[in-house]
Amino acid sequence: MPYRTIIEPFRIKSVEAVKFTTREERREALVRAGYNVFRLHAEDVLIDLLTDSGTGAMSAAQWSAIMQADESYAGSRSFYRFESVIRDLTGFAHVIPTHQGRAAEHILFRTRLRPGQVVPNNNHFDTTRANVEAEDVEALDLVIEEGRVPGLIHPFKGNMDLGALERLLETRGERVPLVMVTVTNNSGGGQPVSLENLRGVRRICDRYRKPLFLDACRFAENAWFIKTREPGQAGRSPKAIAQEMFSLADGCTMSAKKDGLSNIGGFLAMNDPGWAEAARNLLILTEGFPTYGGLAGYDLEAIARGLEEVVEEEYLRYRIRSIEYLGEKLIGADVPIIRPPGGHAIYLDARALLPHVPPLQYPGIALANELYLEAGIRGAEIGTVMFGLRPDGSERPGPMDLVRLAIPRRVYTQSHVDYVAEAVIAVAGLRGRMRGYRIVSAPKTLRHFTAAFAPLE
Ligand SMILES: *Cc1c(COP(=O)(O)O)cnc(C)c1O
């Protein structure tokens, strides 16, 4: 088509009203929530950008597949459909459903890791790291240098540092049971990994005879970045690119709450029959029989259909463009963000925006609360509250102080995104009046979910 406007590649069949609140109502809601937006009632949020996990809208085709599902305990028709879609996409022989991504991680790591080992990854996602460390294994992040610098532009900031991987395998190879690569790299800002880099990781894994697993939660968004940014890939379909990504690996863990376009679910897939057998044995203990793994038959149907829809070109063009569009508006107004925008979220750099709020007064909390108060928008602090607590109970600044605005899939329209841009720019203009916070109460681990704060004078 000759027109440049990228439209939402769907029309809306069913709508859900959003609730408008006054600034005074939001102020009271924030007080009740202990100034922690995780503790708000979602109903009191106008635009909810807390996460893109499980928050997407399903298609009419998914809903109708749900009605057709087979709820048999063993050997359900819905499992075989799920399995065949995943085999076609990934090429992996063994497909093991789980209730979400972290359950797949738990099963893989529980069955394969031994204390004292090391698992390299570009960046471990927080649940991945926690599941590796739960086995007394070191979770080592080997993303390229460029991936650690928020303002630096690079097409594939999620790439693995191949030199560092090789040095690890050369010096401590006997301690490495498997290599992982996260596509896209969530903890690094939703940044993609190139095919060339994945091929390089594969060559190194072959040389040292190590299995390679993808953390594939956002594989389709990663495939779109390869198509649009990597030389020679423009003419290929996102599905063909995704198939090549998976063909370079020996297995994957997956959360269907992201690029499965579903509200719940996940899977573990692999080629090795011995590894799969051990995984299925643990699955039966913790998730369920191998043909449902903690999911209903209707979830398996929704995921199977979602995995077909997520690689459609029109969908991915709209998806990635809507994030980039928000990013462009914010960059145009000099709001500091991680650049370039990644696949699923915009990360506001609260530390850069609020230089007068030191990290231990939580600039990310200050900015997230102001966004809610002024505009009813909910984002998530990814900073000192999330990463600053040491095991001995002391605190240090997190690596960055960010507010993530994660965009749910197929939920908000362009005017919603325009509203978010306008509101973020207006709130950034209020930076001078924002004050830091102190913690009133917090649990010893994963404190960001439930801590209560008070504003500093
Ligand atoms: C969400 C996510 C997970 C964990 O998946 P859950 O379904 O939330 O358990 C693992 N890795 C990455 C990269 C993710 O984004």
Short mmCIF file of C-alpha atoms and ligand atoms in Angstrom, two decimals:
data_model
loop_
_atom_site.label_atom_id
_atom_site.label_comp_id
_atom_site.label_asym_id
_atom_site.label_seq_id
_atom_site.Cartn_x
_atom_site.Cartn_y
_atom_site.Cartn_z
CA MET A 1 0.00 0.00 0.00
CA PRO A 2 1.31 3.49 -0.85
CA TYR A 3 0.30 5.06 2.49
CA ARG A 4 2.70 5.63 5.34
CA THR A 5 0.28 5.57 8.28
CA ILE A 6 0.68 2.31 10.19
CA ILE A 7 -2.71 1.31 11.57
CA GLU A 8 -3.72 -1.14 14.27
CA PRO A 9 -4.09 -4.34 12.20
CA PHE A 10 -7.40 -5.26 13.84
CA ARG A 11 -10.81 -3.83 14.50
CA ILE A 12 -12.41 -4.02 17.92
CA LYS A 13 -15.22 -6.48 18.58
CA SER A 14 -15.47 -6.24 22.33
CA VAL A 15 -14.52 -3.31 24.56
CA GLU A 16 -13.74 -2.81 28.22
CA ALA A 17 -14.45 0.62 29.73
CA VAL A 18 -11.61 2.34 31.55
CA LYS A 19 -12.40 4.24 34.72
CA PHE A 20 -11.65 7.95 34.90
CA THR A 21 -10.71 9.26 38.33
CA THR A 22 -10.00 12.74 39.69
CA ARG A 23 -6.57 13.82 40.87
CA GLU A 24 -7.92 13.85 44.44
CA GLU A 25 -9.18 10.26 44.10
CA ARG A 26 -5.79 9.19 42.77
CA ARG A 27 -4.03 10.98 45.61
CA GLU A 28 -6.13 9.05 48.12
CA ALA A 29 -5.57 5.79 46.25
CA LEU A 30 -1.79 6.37 46.36
CA VAL A 31 -1.90 6.97 50.11
CA ARG A 32 -3.93 3.75 50.59
CA ALA A 33 -1.37 1.92 48.43
CA GLY A 34 1.55 3.12 50.58
CA TYR A 35 2.84 5.08 47.58
CA ASN A 36 3.58 1.80 45.78
CA VAL A 37 1.72 1.48 42.45
CA PHE A 38 1.92 -2.32 42.64
CA ARG A 39 -0.58 -2.05 45.50
CA LEU A 40 -3.17 0.03 43.63
CA HIS A 41 -6.44 -1.54 42.62
CA ALA A 42 -6.10 -1.93 38.85
CA GLU A 43 -9.56 -0.42 38.46
CA ASP A 44 -8.21 2.91 39.67
CA VAL A 45 -5.66 2.98 36.83
CA LEU A 46 -6.55 4.64 33.52
CA ILE A 47 -3.71 3.32 31.33
CA ASP A 48 -1.94 0.32 32.85
CA LEU A 49 1.65 -0.06 31.64
CA LEU A 50 2.88 -2.04 34.66
CA THR A 51 3.76 -5.06 32.50
CA ASP A 52 3.17 -6.60 29.07
CA SER A 53 2.96 -10.06 30.66
CA GLY A 54 -0.40 -11.79 30.36
CA THR A 55 -2.11 -8.44 29.77
CA GLY A 56 -2.64 -8.71 26.00
CA ALA A 57 -5.97 -8.93 24.19
CA MET A 58 -6.85 -12.23 22.57
CA SER A 59 -8.29 -12.45 19.07
CA ALA A 60 -11.73 -13.71 18.09
CA ALA A 61 -9.93 -16.75 16.65
CA GLN A 62 -8.32 -17.46 20.03
CA TRP A 63 -11.64 -17.11 21.87
CA SER A 64 -13.34 -19.46 19.45
CA ALA A 65 -10.47 -21.97 19.76
CA ILE A 66 -11.05 -21.80 23.52
CA MET A 67 -14.64 -22.95 23.01
CA GLN A 68 -13.45 -25.88 20.90
CA ALA A 69 -10.89 -27.08 23.45
CA ASP A 70 -10.61 -30.66 24.62
CA GLU A 71 -10.32 -30.90 28.42
CA SER A 72 -9.33 -34.57 28.54
CA TYR A 73 -6.79 -35.27 31.27
CA ALA A 74 -4.43 -37.25 29.05
CA GLY A 75 -3.81 -37.04 25.32
CA SER A 76 -6.16 -34.11 24.71
CA ARG A 77 -6.61 -32.99 21.10
CA SER A 78 -5.70 -29.47 22.26
CA PHE A 79 -2.28 -30.70 23.40
CA TYR A 80 -1.53 -32.20 19.99
CA ARG A 81 -2.48 -28.94 18.31
CA PHE A 82 -0.25 -27.01 20.77
CA GLU A 83 2.60 -29.46 20.18
CA SER A 84 2.35 -29.32 16.40
CA VAL A 85 2.34 -25.50 16.26
CA ILE A 86 5.41 -25.37 18.53
CA ARG A 87 7.23 -28.11 16.61
CA ASP A 88 6.58 -26.29 13.34
CA LEU A 89 7.87 -23.01 14.79
CA THR A 90 10.84 -24.26 16.79
CA GLY A 91 11.75 -27.61 15.27
CA PHE A 92 12.23 -29.03 18.79
CA ALA A 93 11.17 -32.66 19.15
CA HIS A 94 9.92 -32.51 22.75
CA VAL A 95 7.30 -29.96 23.82
CA ILE A 96 6.43 -29.72 27.51
CA PRO A 97 3.62 -27.34 28.58
CA THR A 98 4.01 -25.39 31.85
CA HIS A 99 1.81 -22.86 33.64
CA GLN A 100 4.19 -20.01 32.84
CA GLY A 101 7.77 -19.23 31.90
CA ARG A 102 9.34 -19.55 35.34
CA ALA A 103 7.95 -23.08 35.72
CA ALA A 104 9.80 -24.06 32.53
CA GLU A 105 12.95 -22.48 33.96
CA HIS A 106 12.53 -24.27 37.25
CA ILE A 107 12.13 -27.66 35.57
CA LEU A 108 15.09 -27.16 33.23
CA PHE A 109 17.43 -25.92 35.97
CA ARG A 110 16.28 -28.40 38.62
CA THR A 111 16.98 -31.32 36.31
CA ARG A 112 20.24 -30.06 34.71
CA LEU A 113 22.17 -27.84 37.15
CA ARG A 114 24.47 -28.89 40.00
CA PRO A 115 25.79 -26.65 42.82
CA GLY A 116 28.93 -24.70 41.93
CA GLN A 117 28.18 -24.50 38.19
CA VAL A 118 27.86 -21.33 36.05
CA VAL A 119 25.14 -20.43 33.54
CA PRO A 120 26.02 -17.66 31.06
CA ASN A 121 23.26 -15.56 29.45
CA ASN A 122 23.24 -12.16 27.72
CA ASN A 123 21.16 -10.93 30.70
CA HIS A 124 19.24 -13.21 33.03
CA PHE A 125 15.67 -12.08 33.52
CA ASP A 126 14.87 -11.79 37.26
CA THR A 127 12.95 -15.10 37.50
CA THR A 128 15.65 -16.84 35.43
CA ARG A 129 18.38 -15.56 37.72
CA ALA A 130 16.38 -16.56 40.81
CA ASN A 131 15.81 -20.08 39.46
CA VAL A 132 19.51 -20.50 38.56
CA GLU A 133 20.64 -19.21 41.95
CA ALA A 134 18.14 -21.46 43.73
CA GLU A 135 20.33 -24.37 42.53
CA ASP A 136 23.45 -22.69 44.03
CA VAL A 137 24.63 -21.90 40.54
CA GLU A 138 26.14 -18.60 39.37
CA ALA A 139 24.00 -16.63 36.85
CA LEU A 140 26.55 -14.75 34.72
CA ASP A 141 25.50 -11.86 32.43
CA LEU A 142 27.66 -11.51 29.31
CA VAL A 143 25.84 -8.88 27.24
CA ILE A 144 28.06 -6.69 25.00
CA GLU A 145 29.44 -3.47 26.50
CA GLU A 146 27.09 -1.33 24.36
CA GLY A 147 24.13 -3.08 26.01
CA ARG A 148 25.05 -1.61 29.37
CA VAL A 149 24.94 2.07 28.31
CA PRO A 150 21.35 3.50 28.29
CA GLY A 151 21.83 6.42 25.88
CA LEU A 152 24.03 4.57 23.36
CA ILE A 153 22.49 3.63 20.00
CA HIS A 154 23.28 0.14 18.65
CA PRO A 155 20.97 -2.07 16.52
CA PHE A 156 21.45 -5.21 18.63
CA LYS A 157 22.12 -4.15 22.21
CA GLY A 158 21.03 -7.59 23.39
CA ASN A 159 23.97 -9.38 21.73
CA MET A 160 26.15 -11.75 23.73
CA ASP A 161 29.81 -10.79 24.16
CA LEU A 162 31.28 -13.70 22.17
CA GLY A 163 34.82 -13.08 23.42
CA ALA A 164 33.67 -13.22 27.04
CA LEU A 165 31.67 -16.41 26.38
CA GLU A 166 34.69 -18.06 24.79
CA ARG A 167 36.95 -17.03 27.69
CA LEU A 168 34.44 -18.45 30.17
CA LEU A 169 34.27 -21.79 28.33
CA GLU A 170 38.06 -21.87 27.95
CA THR A 171 38.76 -21.24 31.64
CA ARG A 172 35.73 -22.70 33.45
CA GLY A 173 34.08 -24.74 30.69
CA GLU A 174 33.72 -27.90 32.77
CA ARG A 175 31.45 -25.95 35.13
CA VAL A 176 29.06 -24.74 32.40
CA PRO A 177 26.16 -27.16 31.86
CA LEU A 178 24.39 -25.02 29.23
CA VAL A 179 24.46 -21.59 27.60
CA MET A 180 21.37 -19.34 27.45
CA VAL A 181 20.46 -16.36 25.29
CA THR A 182 17.39 -14.18 26.05
CA VAL A 183 15.52 -12.86 23.00
CA THR A 184 14.70 -10.04 23.24
CA ASN A 185 16.84 -9.07 26.19
CA ASN A 186 14.18 -7.97 28.68
CA SER A 187 16.43 -6.87 31.56
CA GLY A 188 18.55 -4.87 29.12
CA GLY A 189 15.53 -2.88 27.90
CA GLY A 190 13.87 -5.30 25.43
CA GLN A 191 16.89 -5.10 23.14
CA PRO A 192 17.28 -7.62 20.29
CA VAL A 193 19.95 -10.21 19.50
CA SER A 194 21.11 -10.53 15.88
CA LEU A 195 21.12 -13.76 13.88
CA GLU A 196 24.82 -13.26 13.29
CA ASN A 197 25.39 -13.14 17.06
CA LEU A 198 23.24 -16.23 17.64
CA ARG A 199 25.22 -18.06 14.95
CA GLY A 200 28.41 -17.01 16.72
CA VAL A 201 27.11 -18.34 20.05
CA ARG A 202 26.18 -21.60 18.30
CA ARG A 203 29.69 -21.99 16.84
CA ILE A 204 31.24 -21.49 20.27
CA CYS A 205 28.79 -23.93 21.86
CA ASP A 206 29.67 -26.51 19.18
CA ARG A 207 33.37 -26.05 19.79
CA TYR A 208 32.96 -26.65 23.52
CA ARG A 209 30.08 -29.14 23.14
CA LYS A 210 27.58 -27.14 25.18
CA PRO A 211 23.83 -27.11 24.65
CA LEU A 212 22.29 -23.72 23.84
CA PHE A 213 18.86 -22.74 25.17
CA LEU A 214 16.88 -19.66 24.20
CA ASP A 215 14.81 -17.76 26.74
CA ALA A 216 12.32 -17.18 23.93
CA CYS A 217 9.62 -15.07 25.65
CA ARG A 218 9.81 -12.30 23.01
CA PHE A 219 11.13 -14.32 20.04
CA ALA A 220 8.73 -12.72 17.53
CA GLU A 221 9.65 -9.15 18.47
CA ASN A 222 13.30 -10.20 18.17
CA ALA A 223 12.63 -11.68 14.71
CA TRP A 224 11.07 -8.38 13.59
CA PHE A 225 14.18 -6.43 14.67
CA ILE A 226 16.33 -8.90 12.71
CA LYS A 227 14.12 -8.42 9.65
CA THR A 228 14.29 -4.63 9.83
CA ARG A 229 17.83 -4.09 11.10
CA GLU A 230 20.08 -6.96 10.01
CA PRO A 231 21.65 -6.82 6.54
CA GLY A 232 20.16 -9.36 4.12
CA GLN A 233 17.11 -10.23 6.26
CA ALA A 234 14.51 -7.73 4.96
CA GLY A 235 12.99 -10.12 2.42
CA ARG A 236 12.32 -12.96 4.86
CA SER A 237 9.13 -13.56 6.83
CA PRO A 238 9.30 -13.08 10.61
CA LYS A 239 8.32 -16.73 10.96
CA ALA A 240 11.23 -17.92 8.78
CA ILE A 241 13.61 -15.78 10.83
CA ALA A 242 12.16 -17.13 14.09
CA GLN A 243 12.54 -20.69 12.76
CA GLU A 244 16.21 -20.01 12.04
CA MET A 245 16.70 -18.55 15.53
CA PHE A 246 15.27 -21.70 17.09
CA SER A 247 17.23 -23.96 14.71
CA LEU A 248 20.46 -22.57 16.20
CA ALA A 249 19.45 -23.75 19.69
CA ASP A 250 18.96 -27.12 21.38
CA GLY A 251 15.92 -26.05 23.34
CA CYS A 252 14.03 -23.11 24.82
CA THR A 253 12.05 -21.86 27.77
CA MET A 254 9.01 -19.76 26.95
CA SER A 255 6.38 -17.63 28.68
CA ALA A 256 3.23 -17.62 26.55
CA LYS A 257 2.16 -14.49 28.47
CA LYS A 258 4.41 -12.47 26.18
CA ASP A 259 4.75 -13.56 22.54
CA GLY A 260 2.26 -16.40 23.05
CA LEU A 261 -0.43 -13.66 23.00
CA SER A 262 -2.14 -15.43 25.90
CA ASN A 263 -3.05 -14.52 29.46
CA ILE A 264 -1.28 -17.51 31.01
CA GLY A 265 0.96 -20.42 30.00
CA GLY A 266 4.42 -21.38 28.84
CA PHE A 267 6.51 -24.29 27.71
CA LEU A 268 9.87 -25.98 27.76
CA ALA A 269 11.03 -27.54 24.49
CA MET A 270 14.19 -29.43 23.53
CA ASN A 271 15.72 -32.04 21.27
CA ASP A 272 17.49 -34.31 23.76
CA PRO A 273 15.21 -37.26 24.68
CA GLY A 274 17.01 -37.94 27.98
CA TRP A 275 16.70 -34.34 29.14
CA ALA A 276 13.04 -34.33 28.09
CA GLU A 277 12.32 -37.48 30.05
CA ALA A 278 13.82 -36.04 33.24
CA ALA A 279 11.86 -32.82 32.67
CA ARG A 280 8.57 -34.70 32.19
CA ASN A 281 9.14 -36.65 35.39
CA LEU A 282 9.53 -33.45 37.38
CA LEU A 283 6.62 -31.89 35.47
CA ILE A 284 4.30 -34.61 36.70
CA LEU A 285 5.38 -33.87 40.25
CA THR A 286 5.01 -30.08 40.11
CA GLU A 287 2.79 -29.04 37.17
CA GLY A 288 0.71 -31.93 35.89
CA PHE A 289 0.53 -34.70 33.31
CA PRO A 290 2.79 -34.08 30.26
CA THR A 291 -0.12 -33.31 27.91
CA TYR A 292 -1.43 -30.40 29.98
CA GLY A 293 1.36 -29.31 32.38
CA GLY A 294 -0.65 -27.01 34.69
CA LEU A 295 -2.82 -25.57 31.91
CA ALA A 296 -6.41 -26.08 30.86
CA GLY A 297 -7.06 -27.49 27.39
CA TYR A 298 -8.43 -24.06 26.46
CA ASP A 299 -5.15 -22.39 27.43
CA LEU A 300 -3.28 -24.76 25.10
CA GLU A 301 -5.64 -23.73 22.27
CA ALA A 302 -5.24 -20.00 22.97
CA ILE A 303 -1.44 -20.33 22.97
CA ALA A 304 -1.36 -22.43 19.78
CA ARG A 305 -3.39 -19.81 17.93
CA GLY A 306 -1.45 -16.94 19.59
CA LEU A 307 1.87 -18.34 18.37
CA GLU A 308 0.51 -18.30 14.81
CA GLU A 309 -0.77 -14.73 15.07
CA VAL A 310 2.32 -13.29 16.75
CA VAL A 311 4.57 -13.85 13.70
CA GLU A 312 2.18 -12.09 11.29
CA GLU A 313 3.98 -9.23 9.62
CA GLU A 314 1.19 -6.65 10.03
CA TYR A 315 0.95 -7.40 13.72
CA LEU A 316 4.69 -7.06 14.33
CA ARG A 317 5.00 -3.90 12.24
CA TYR A 318 2.25 -2.27 14.34
CA ARG A 319 3.60 -3.64 17.62
CA ILE A 320 7.18 -2.45 17.25
CA ARG A 321 6.12 0.83 15.64
CA SER A 322 3.82 1.72 18.54
CA ILE A 323 6.74 1.47 21.00
CA GLU A 324 9.06 3.38 18.67
CA TYR A 325 6.36 6.06 18.13
CA LEU A 326 6.08 6.69 21.88
CA GLY A 327 9.89 6.74 22.09
CA GLU A 328 10.18 9.31 19.28
CA LYS A 329 7.72 11.66 20.96
CA LEU A 330 9.58 11.48 24.27
CA ILE A 331 13.01 11.88 22.67
CA GLY A 332 11.64 14.87 20.72
CA ALA A 333 10.69 16.50 24.04
CA ASP A 334 14.10 15.67 25.60
CA VAL A 335 12.69 13.17 28.10
CA PRO A 336 15.61 10.82 28.88
CA ILE A 337 14.89 7.17 27.90
CA ILE A 338 16.86 4.03 27.08
CA ARG A 339 17.75 4.21 23.38
CA PRO A 340 16.88 2.95 20.93
CA PRO A 341 13.40 1.89 22.16
CA GLY A 342 13.17 -1.90 22.59
CA GLY A 343 10.41 -4.29 21.61
CA HIS A 344 7.88 -4.08 24.40
CA ALA A 345 8.48 -1.04 26.58
CA ILE A 346 9.85 2.46 26.98
CA TYR A 347 12.22 2.88 29.91
CA LEU A 348 12.24 6.40 31.39
CA ASP A 349 15.59 7.30 32.95
CA ALA A 350 14.41 8.67 36.31
CA ARG A 351 17.96 9.15 37.59
CA ALA A 352 18.76 11.46 34.68
CA LEU A 353 15.40 13.26 34.91
CA LEU A 354 15.59 13.84 38.67
CA PRO A 355 19.25 14.56 39.45
CA HIS A 356 18.18 16.24 42.72
CA VAL A 357 16.73 12.92 44.02
CA PRO A 358 19.60 10.61 45.03
CA PRO A 359 19.22 6.88 44.20
CA LEU A 360 18.63 5.97 47.85
CA GLN A 361 15.61 8.32 47.82
CA TYR A 362 14.20 6.30 44.90
CA PRO A 363 13.80 8.59 41.89
CA GLY A 364 11.96 5.77 40.05
CA ILE A 365 9.28 5.66 42.74
CA ALA A 366 8.99 9.47 42.67
CA LEU A 367 8.45 9.48 38.90
CA ALA A 368 6.10 6.46 38.84
CA ASN A 369 3.92 8.01 41.56
CA GLU A 370 3.81 11.41 39.84
CA LEU A 371 2.74 9.76 36.56
CA TYR A 372 -0.11 8.03 38.33
CA LEU A 373 -1.12 11.10 40.30
CA GLU A 374 -1.14 13.47 37.32
CA ALA A 375 -2.39 11.16 34.57
CA GLY A 376 -3.64 7.83 35.95
CA ILE A 377 -0.80 5.99 34.17
CA ARG A 378 0.88 3.07 35.95
CA GLY A 379 4.50 2.16 35.18
CA ALA A 380 6.98 0.07 37.17
CA GLU A 381 10.13 1.16 38.97
CA ILE A 382 13.14 -0.82 37.74
CA GLY A 383 15.85 0.56 39.93
CA THR A 384 17.14 0.90 43.44
CA VAL A 385 14.00 -0.46 45.10
CA MET A 386 14.07 -3.53 42.83
CA PHE A 387 17.84 -4.17 42.79
CA GLY A 388 19.37 -2.14 45.64
CA LEU A 389 18.84 -4.47 48.59
CA ARG A 390 21.86 -6.57 49.57
CA PRO A 391 21.44 -10.00 51.19
CA ASP A 392 22.75 -8.54 54.51
CA GLY A 393 19.87 -6.01 54.51
CA SER A 394 21.98 -2.98 53.58
CA GLU A 395 21.25 -0.88 50.51
CA ARG A 396 23.18 0.46 47.53
CA PRO A 397 22.04 2.27 44.37
CA GLY A 398 20.71 -0.06 41.66
CA PRO A 399 22.61 -0.09 38.32
CA MET A 400 20.03 2.38 36.92
CA ASP A 401 16.85 4.06 38.16
CA LEU A 402 14.24 3.51 35.46
CA VAL A 403 10.46 3.59 35.14
CA ARG A 404 9.32 1.00 32.62
CA LEU A 405 6.22 1.72 30.56
CA ALA A 406 5.44 -1.76 29.18
CA ILE A 407 2.85 -1.79 26.41
CA PRO A 408 0.29 -4.64 26.57
CA ARG A 409 -0.25 -6.33 23.19
CA ARG A 410 -3.26 -5.23 21.09
CA VAL A 411 -4.87 -3.42 24.05
CA TYR A 412 -4.30 0.30 23.60
CA THR A 413 -4.82 2.40 20.45
CA GLN A 414 -2.74 5.21 19.05
CA SER A 415 -4.76 7.85 20.92
CA HIS A 416 -3.95 6.06 24.16
CA VAL A 417 -0.27 6.21 23.22
CA ASP A 418 -0.63 9.92 22.31
CA TYR A 419 -2.15 10.52 25.72
CA VAL A 420 0.74 8.70 27.43
CA ALA A 421 3.30 10.77 25.50
CA GLU A 422 1.54 14.03 26.35
CA ALA A 423 1.25 13.09 30.02
CA VAL A 424 4.86 11.89 30.39
CA ILE A 425 6.14 15.09 28.79
CA ALA A 426 3.94 17.20 31.11
CA VAL A 427 5.04 15.24 34.17
CA ALA A 428 8.70 15.57 33.13
CA GLY A 429 8.06 19.33 33.16
CA LEU A 430 7.16 19.06 36.85
CA ARG A 431 10.54 17.48 37.69
CA GLY A 432 11.58 20.37 39.94
CA ARG A 433 8.76 19.73 42.39
CA MET A 434 9.25 15.95 42.70
CA ARG A 435 10.71 14.79 45.99
CA GLY A 436 12.24 11.49 47.03
CA TYR A 437 10.72 8.79 49.21
CA ARG A 438 11.72 6.70 52.19
CA ILE A 439 10.70 3.13 52.90
CA VAL A 440 8.23 2.71 55.76
CA SER A 441 8.03 -1.09 55.64
CA ALA A 442 9.40 -3.77 53.31
CA PRO A 443 9.88 -7.53 53.21
CA LYS A 444 13.40 -9.00 53.02
CA THR A 445 13.14 -10.22 49.41
CA LEU A 446 11.40 -8.95 46.25
CA ARG A 447 10.54 -5.82 48.22
CA HIS A 448 9.37 -3.79 45.20
CA PHE A 449 6.05 -5.67 45.07
CA THR A 450 4.84 -4.89 48.58
CA ALA A 451 6.98 -2.18 50.21
CA ALA A 452 5.24 0.91 51.63
CA PHE A 453 6.79 4.36 51.14
CA ALA A 454 6.36 7.89 52.50
CA PRO A 455 7.25 11.10 50.64
CA LEU A 456 10.20 13.11 52.00
CA GLU A 457 9.61 16.77 52.83
C1 LIG B 1 8.43 -12.97 31.67
C2 LIG B 1 9.75 -13.55 31.45
C3 LIG B 1 10.11 -14.75 32.07
C4 LIG B 1 9.24 -15.47 33.07
O1 LIG B 1 7.99 -15.79 32.56
P1 LIG B 1 6.69 -15.85 33.51
O2 LIG B 1 5.61 -16.33 32.60
O3 LIG B 1 6.46 -14.47 34.02
O4 LIG B 1 6.98 -16.82 34.59
C5 LIG B 1 11.36 -15.27 31.79
N1 LIG B 1 12.21 -14.64 30.94
C6 LIG B 1 11.89 -13.49 30.32
C7 LIG B 1 12.86 -12.86 29.39
C8 LIG B 1 10.65 -12.91 30.55
O5 LIG B 1 10.35 -11.76 29.94
#
